[in-house]
mmCIF file of C-alpha atoms and ligand atoms in Angstrom:
data_model
loop_
_atom_site.group_PDB
_atom_site.id
_atom_site.type_symbol
_atom_site.label_atom_id
_atom_site.label_comp_id
_atom_site.label_asym_id
_atom_site.label_seq_id
_atom_site.Cartn_x
_atom_site.Cartn_y
_atom_site.Cartn_z
ATOM 1 C CA MET A 1 92.842 85.060 72.589
ATOM 2 C CA SER A 2 91.999 82.400 75.073
ATOM 3 C CA LEU A 3 93.847 79.645 76.872
ATOM 4 C CA SER A 4 92.682 77.031 74.362
ATOM 5 C CA GLN A 5 93.780 79.128 71.392
ATOM 6 C CA ILE A 6 97.235 79.635 72.891
ATOM 7 C CA THR A 7 97.487 75.931 73.677
ATOM 8 C CA ARG A 8 96.577 75.118 70.084
ATOM 9 C CA ARG A 9 99.201 77.539 68.760
ATOM 10 C CA ILE A 10 101.803 75.946 71.027
ATOM 11 C CA HIS A 11 100.930 72.488 69.676
ATOM 12 C CA THR A 12 101.199 73.731 66.107
ATOM 13 C CA ALA A 13 104.594 75.261 66.839
ATOM 14 C CA GLU A 14 105.796 72.052 68.528
ATOM 15 C CA GLU A 15 104.722 70.048 65.513
ATOM 16 C CA ALA A 16 106.369 72.456 63.062
ATOM 17 C CA ALA A 17 109.607 72.166 65.025
ATOM 18 C CA GLY A 18 109.402 68.369 65.033
ATOM 19 C CA ARG A 19 109.053 68.322 68.767
ATOM 20 C CA PRO A 20 106.735 65.991 70.710
ATOM 21 C CA PRO A 21 103.310 67.397 71.553
ATOM 22 C CA GLY A 22 103.189 68.635 75.129
ATOM 23 C CA SER A 23 106.959 69.081 75.354
ATOM 24 C CA VAL A 24 106.651 72.828 75.929
ATOM 25 C CA CYS A 25 105.446 73.993 79.339
ATOM 26 C CA LEU A 26 103.024 76.917 79.219
ATOM 27 C CA ILE A 27 103.465 79.301 82.143
ATOM 28 C CA ALA A 28 100.377 81.535 82.284
ATOM 29 C CA VAL A 29 101.677 84.878 83.551
ATOM 30 C CA SER A 30 98.998 86.179 85.899
ATOM 31 C CA LYS A 31 100.760 89.255 87.332
ATOM 32 C CA LEU A 32 98.551 92.345 87.615
ATOM 33 C CA GLN A 33 95.537 90.549 86.155
ATOM 34 C CA PRO A 34 92.040 90.967 87.595
ATOM 35 C CA PRO A 35 91.206 87.940 89.782
ATOM 36 C CA GLU A 36 88.211 86.901 87.684
ATOM 37 C CA ARG A 37 90.415 86.372 84.632
ATOM 38 C CA VAL A 38 92.842 84.185 86.579
ATOM 39 C CA GLU A 39 89.962 82.192 88.085
ATOM 40 C CA ALA A 40 88.524 81.582 84.642
ATOM 41 C CA VAL A 41 91.822 80.035 83.538
ATOM 42 C CA LEU A 42 91.966 77.951 86.735
ATOM 43 C CA GLU A 43 88.392 76.770 86.055
ATOM 44 C CA GLU A 44 89.497 75.727 82.573
ATOM 45 C CA GLY A 45 91.996 73.434 84.248
ATOM 46 C CA HIS A 46 95.286 75.238 83.774
ATOM 47 C CA ARG A 47 97.624 74.888 86.756
ATOM 48 C CA ILE A 48 100.989 76.474 85.905
ATOM 49 C CA PHE A 49 101.259 80.200 86.578
ATOM 50 C CA GLY A 50 103.975 82.830 86.581
ATOM 51 C CA GLU A 51 104.308 85.864 88.833
ATOM 52 C CA ASN A 52 107.056 88.465 88.851
ATOM 53 C CA ARG A 53 106.690 89.783 92.415
ATOM 54 C CA VAL A 54 106.918 87.718 95.573
ATOM 55 C CA GLN A 55 104.673 90.103 97.518
ATOM 56 C CA GLU A 56 101.905 90.176 94.935
ATOM 57 C CA ALA A 57 101.949 86.394 94.580
ATOM 58 C CA ALA A 58 101.903 85.880 98.373
ATOM 59 C CA GLY A 59 98.847 88.101 98.618
ATOM 60 C CA LYS A 60 96.676 86.314 96.114
ATOM 61 C CA TRP A 61 97.786 82.716 95.512
ATOM 62 C CA PRO A 62 97.282 80.958 98.885
ATOM 63 C CA ASP A 63 93.474 81.335 98.559
ATOM 64 C CA TRP A 64 93.472 79.908 95.041
ATOM 65 C CA GLN A 65 95.814 77.098 96.063
ATOM 66 C CA ALA A 66 93.312 76.154 98.778
ATOM 67 C CA ARG A 67 90.534 75.984 96.188
ATOM 68 C CA PHE A 68 92.358 74.437 93.223
ATOM 69 C CA ASP A 69 94.577 71.369 93.507
ATOM 70 C CA GLY A 70 97.978 71.071 91.920
ATOM 71 C CA VAL A 71 98.809 74.707 91.251
ATOM 72 C CA ALA A 72 102.477 75.290 90.381
ATOM 73 C CA LEU A 73 103.865 78.811 90.687
ATOM 74 C CA HIS A 74 106.928 80.048 88.826
ATOM 75 C CA LEU A 75 108.764 83.188 89.898
ATOM 76 C CA ILE A 76 109.794 85.026 86.721
ATOM 77 C CA GLY A 77 110.768 88.427 88.158
ATOM 78 C CA PRO A 78 113.771 89.717 90.109
ATOM 79 C CA LEU A 79 114.319 88.228 93.562
ATOM 80 C CA GLN A 80 115.794 90.235 96.444
ATOM 81 C CA THR A 81 117.827 88.124 98.838
ATOM 82 C CA ASN A 82 115.673 89.257 101.784
ATOM 83 C CA LYS A 83 112.641 87.701 100.030
ATOM 84 C CA ALA A 84 114.383 84.453 99.138
ATOM 85 C CA ARG A 85 112.957 82.504 102.078
ATOM 86 C CA GLN A 86 109.419 83.588 101.262
ATOM 87 C CA ALA A 87 110.011 82.794 97.595
ATOM 88 C CA LEU A 88 111.082 79.248 98.453
ATOM 89 C CA ASP A 89 107.900 78.807 100.509
ATOM 90 C CA LEU A 90 105.697 79.922 97.660
ATOM 91 C CA PHE A 91 107.280 79.009 94.330
ATOM 92 C CA ASP A 92 107.823 75.715 92.545
ATOM 93 C CA ALA A 93 110.472 77.131 90.206
ATOM 94 C CA ILE A 94 112.573 80.295 90.075
ATOM 95 C CA HIS A 95 113.556 81.752 86.690
ATOM 96 C CA SER A 96 115.524 84.760 87.907
ATOM 97 C CA LEU A 97 118.736 83.476 89.461
ATOM 98 C CA ASP A 98 121.041 86.259 88.327
ATOM 99 C CA ARG A 99 123.872 86.926 90.792
ATOM 100 C CA PRO A 100 126.314 85.213 93.155
ATOM 101 C CA LYS A 101 124.813 86.677 96.322
ATOM 102 C CA LEU A 102 121.384 85.271 95.477
ATOM 103 C CA ALA A 103 122.942 81.912 94.567
ATOM 104 C CA ARG A 104 124.686 81.747 97.960
ATOM 105 C CA THR A 105 121.498 82.708 99.813
ATOM 106 C CA LEU A 106 119.422 80.103 97.975
ATOM 107 C CA ALA A 107 122.092 77.474 98.595
ATOM 108 C CA ARG A 108 122.083 78.201 102.322
ATOM 109 C CA LEU A 109 118.285 78.074 102.538
ATOM 110 C CA ALA A 110 118.155 74.911 100.428
ATOM 111 C CA GLN A 111 120.599 73.242 102.799
ATOM 112 C CA GLU A 112 118.476 74.267 105.764
ATOM 113 C CA ARG A 113 115.285 72.879 104.209
ATOM 114 C CA GLY A 114 116.769 69.900 102.456
ATOM 115 C CA ALA A 115 115.005 70.957 99.260
ATOM 116 C CA CYS A 116 115.188 73.537 96.514
ATOM 117 C CA PRO A 117 112.914 74.106 93.529
ATOM 118 C CA PRO A 118 114.383 73.942 90.016
ATOM 119 C CA LEU A 119 116.244 77.118 89.082
ATOM 120 C CA PHE A 120 116.860 78.975 85.830
ATOM 121 C CA VAL A 121 119.795 81.324 85.425
ATOM 122 C CA GLN A 122 118.653 84.575 83.856
ATOM 123 C CA VAL A 123 120.943 85.784 81.079
ATOM 124 C CA ASN A 124 120.879 89.400 79.910
ATOM 125 C CA THR A 125 121.354 88.425 76.268
ATOM 126 C CA GLY A 126 121.037 92.010 75.045
ATOM 127 C CA ALA A 127 123.506 93.299 77.686
ATOM 128 C CA GLU A 128 120.970 95.997 78.577
ATOM 129 C CA PRO A 129 122.187 98.085 81.545
ATOM 130 C CA GLN A 130 118.727 98.320 83.170
ATOM 131 C CA LYS A 131 117.949 94.633 82.838
ATOM 132 C CA ALA A 132 118.608 91.812 85.307
ATOM 133 C CA GLY A 133 120.586 88.750 84.364
ATOM 134 C CA VAL A 134 124.216 87.732 84.002
ATOM 135 C CA LEU A 135 126.010 88.954 80.898
ATOM 136 C CA PRO A 136 126.468 86.278 78.231
ATOM 137 C CA GLY A 137 130.235 86.353 78.768
ATOM 138 C CA ASP A 138 129.796 85.683 82.487
ATOM 139 C CA ALA A 139 127.231 82.908 82.126
ATOM 140 C CA ASP A 140 129.567 79.887 81.992
ATOM 141 C CA GLY A 141 131.407 81.016 85.127
ATOM 142 C CA PHE A 142 128.214 81.753 87.018
ATOM 143 C CA ILE A 143 126.710 78.389 86.079
ATOM 144 C CA LYS A 144 129.849 76.685 87.438
ATOM 145 C CA GLU A 145 129.530 78.687 90.636
ATOM 146 C CA CYS A 146 125.892 77.602 91.063
ATOM 147 C CA ARG A 147 126.808 73.986 90.476
ATOM 148 C CA ALA A 148 129.598 74.184 93.035
ATOM 149 C CA LEU A 149 126.896 75.305 95.491
ATOM 150 C CA ASP A 150 124.841 72.211 94.581
ATOM 151 C CA LEU A 151 121.938 74.290 93.293
ATOM 152 C CA PRO A 152 119.484 72.375 91.074
ATOM 153 C CA LEU A 153 119.855 74.208 87.755
ATOM 154 C CA GLU A 154 117.164 73.346 85.241
ATOM 155 C CA GLY A 155 118.125 75.807 82.547
ATOM 156 C CA LEU A 156 118.421 79.394 81.380
ATOM 157 C CA MET A 157 115.983 82.258 80.991
ATOM 158 C CA CYS A 158 116.075 85.445 78.915
ATOM 159 C CA ILE A 159 113.968 88.495 78.114
ATOM 160 C CA PRO A 160 115.151 89.903 74.761
ATOM 161 C CA PRO A 161 115.274 93.687 74.227
ATOM 162 C CA VAL A 162 111.785 94.921 73.281
ATOM 163 C CA GLU A 163 112.746 96.618 70.040
ATOM 164 C CA GLU A 164 114.837 93.789 68.626
ATOM 165 C CA ASP A 165 114.263 90.599 66.687
ATOM 166 C CA PRO A 166 114.147 88.028 69.519
ATOM 167 C CA ALA A 167 115.490 85.139 67.403
ATOM 168 C CA PRO A 168 119.233 85.865 67.830
ATOM 169 C CA HIS A 169 118.688 86.176 71.596
ATOM 170 C CA PHE A 170 116.867 82.829 71.755
ATOM 171 C CA ARG A 171 119.668 81.254 69.700
ATOM 172 C CA LEU A 172 122.340 82.685 71.980
ATOM 173 C CA LEU A 173 120.511 81.361 75.065
ATOM 174 C CA GLY A 174 120.278 77.922 73.433
ATOM 175 C CA GLU A 175 124.019 77.919 72.695
ATOM 176 C CA ILE A 176 124.961 78.845 76.253
ATOM 177 C CA ALA A 177 122.626 76.133 77.598
ATOM 178 C CA ALA A 178 123.966 73.477 75.213
ATOM 179 C CA ARG A 179 127.630 74.072 76.015
ATOM 180 C CA ASN A 180 126.808 73.897 79.728
ATOM 181 C CA GLY A 181 124.723 70.743 79.478
ATOM 182 C CA LEU A 182 121.490 72.461 80.527
ATOM 183 C CA SER A 183 118.219 71.307 78.968
ATOM 184 C CA GLY A 184 115.721 73.954 80.106
ATOM 185 C CA LEU A 185 115.106 77.104 78.062
ATOM 186 C CA SER A 186 112.648 79.612 79.521
ATOM 187 C CA MET A 187 112.050 81.985 76.634
ATOM 188 C CA GLY A 188 109.172 83.388 74.592
ATOM 189 C CA MET A 189 106.316 85.661 75.652
ATOM 190 C CA SER A 190 102.987 86.695 74.098
ATOM 191 C CA ASP A 191 104.516 88.184 70.946
ATOM 192 C CA ASP A 192 107.216 85.656 70.225
ATOM 193 C CA PHE A 193 106.495 82.289 71.850
ATOM 194 C CA GLU A 194 106.236 80.501 68.510
ATOM 195 C CA THR A 195 109.693 81.747 67.475
ATOM 196 C CA ALA A 196 111.001 80.636 70.865
ATOM 197 C CA ILE A 197 109.528 77.148 70.426
ATOM 198 C CA ALA A 198 111.114 76.865 66.976
ATOM 199 C CA LEU A 199 114.447 77.654 68.655
ATOM 200 C CA GLY A 200 114.064 75.148 71.483
ATOM 201 C CA ALA A 201 112.066 76.798 74.280
ATOM 202 C CA THR A 202 110.989 74.303 76.934
ATOM 203 C CA HIS A 203 109.054 76.909 78.959
ATOM 204 C CA VAL A 204 107.134 79.826 77.447
ATOM 205 C CA ARG A 205 105.860 82.646 79.666
ATOM 206 C CA VAL A 206 102.646 84.012 78.201
ATOM 207 C CA GLY A 207 100.562 86.686 79.924
ATOM 208 C CA SER A 208 98.577 89.216 77.945
ATOM 209 C CA ALA A 209 97.830 86.859 75.026
ATOM 210 C CA ILE A 210 95.914 84.629 77.472
ATOM 211 C CA PHE A 211 94.454 87.122 79.956
ATOM 212 C CA GLY A 212 94.272 90.360 77.995
ATOM 213 C CA ALA A 213 96.074 93.635 78.702
ATOM 214 C CA ARG A 214 97.301 94.053 82.262
ATOM 215 C CA GLY A 215 96.048 96.702 84.660
ATOM 216 C CA GLY A 216 98.134 98.756 87.079
HETATM 217 C C1 PLP B 301 105.193 89.920 82.252
HETATM 218 C C2 PLP B 301 106.202 88.925 81.844
HETATM 219 C C3 PLP B 301 105.912 87.960 80.847
HETATM 220 C C4 PLP B 301 104.611 87.906 80.081
HETATM 221 O O1 PLP B 301 104.541 88.962 79.180
HETATM 222 P P1 PLP B 301 103.373 89.035 78.069
HETATM 223 O O2 PLP B 301 103.939 89.931 77.040
HETATM 224 O O3 PLP B 301 102.175 89.574 78.769
HETATM 225 O O4 PLP B 301 103.169 87.663 77.573
HETATM 226 C C5 PLP B 301 106.894 87.022 80.563
HETATM 227 N N1 PLP B 301 108.080 87.012 81.201
HETATM 228 C C6 PLP B 301 108.397 87.909 82.154
HETATM 229 C C7 PLP B 301 109.715 87.838 82.827
HETATM 230 C C8 PLP B 301 107.465 88.892 82.507
HETATM 231 O O5 PLP B 301 107.790 89.781 83.463
#
């Protein structure tokens, strides 16, 4: 696959779902990819990238941001509170807001800076013990808590269990978002982004289908 093929497939899926062209944001997930592959996608003009580790992103993106204008970085992996400050310096959106302590830390830092990037609450739709995210039953309460802290919530994010049909998980995420008045849905990866778009995804996070298999 290539960037242009993925973009075409996204447009087809938008059209099939009766959604305006360009309404879905493609986050190119560049974690653990060889630099030459990421540079090729930057050269093609793409500017929205996803990383799942603060440290890895901090090591490689400042150089690219100096060379390419308008790069937007989305944090899609777990965030430790002791990295929150660094994450706010580096990222333009955070998709992994998943617990009260992190919400309080982000709120404090946002107050200090007078700014906060858009946030997505991660929901553990499959209630998997090893996975980050609030449980579906706790989502409404946690969203209220975040709003009480004045955090700029853009939407919800999920990573469905690998072995399951993702559609029910995408539907569940959409329902939780709708009843909480949230418009953003960060869902869909290389194997299921078209299904996610059919079910309302506003942000798809696609890595290996664009860049190829990851190293390390
Ligand atoms: C790695 C990752 C992706 C991209 O996965 P692919 O299967 O390579 O598209 C998407 N979302 C999250 C949270 C990830 O960690």
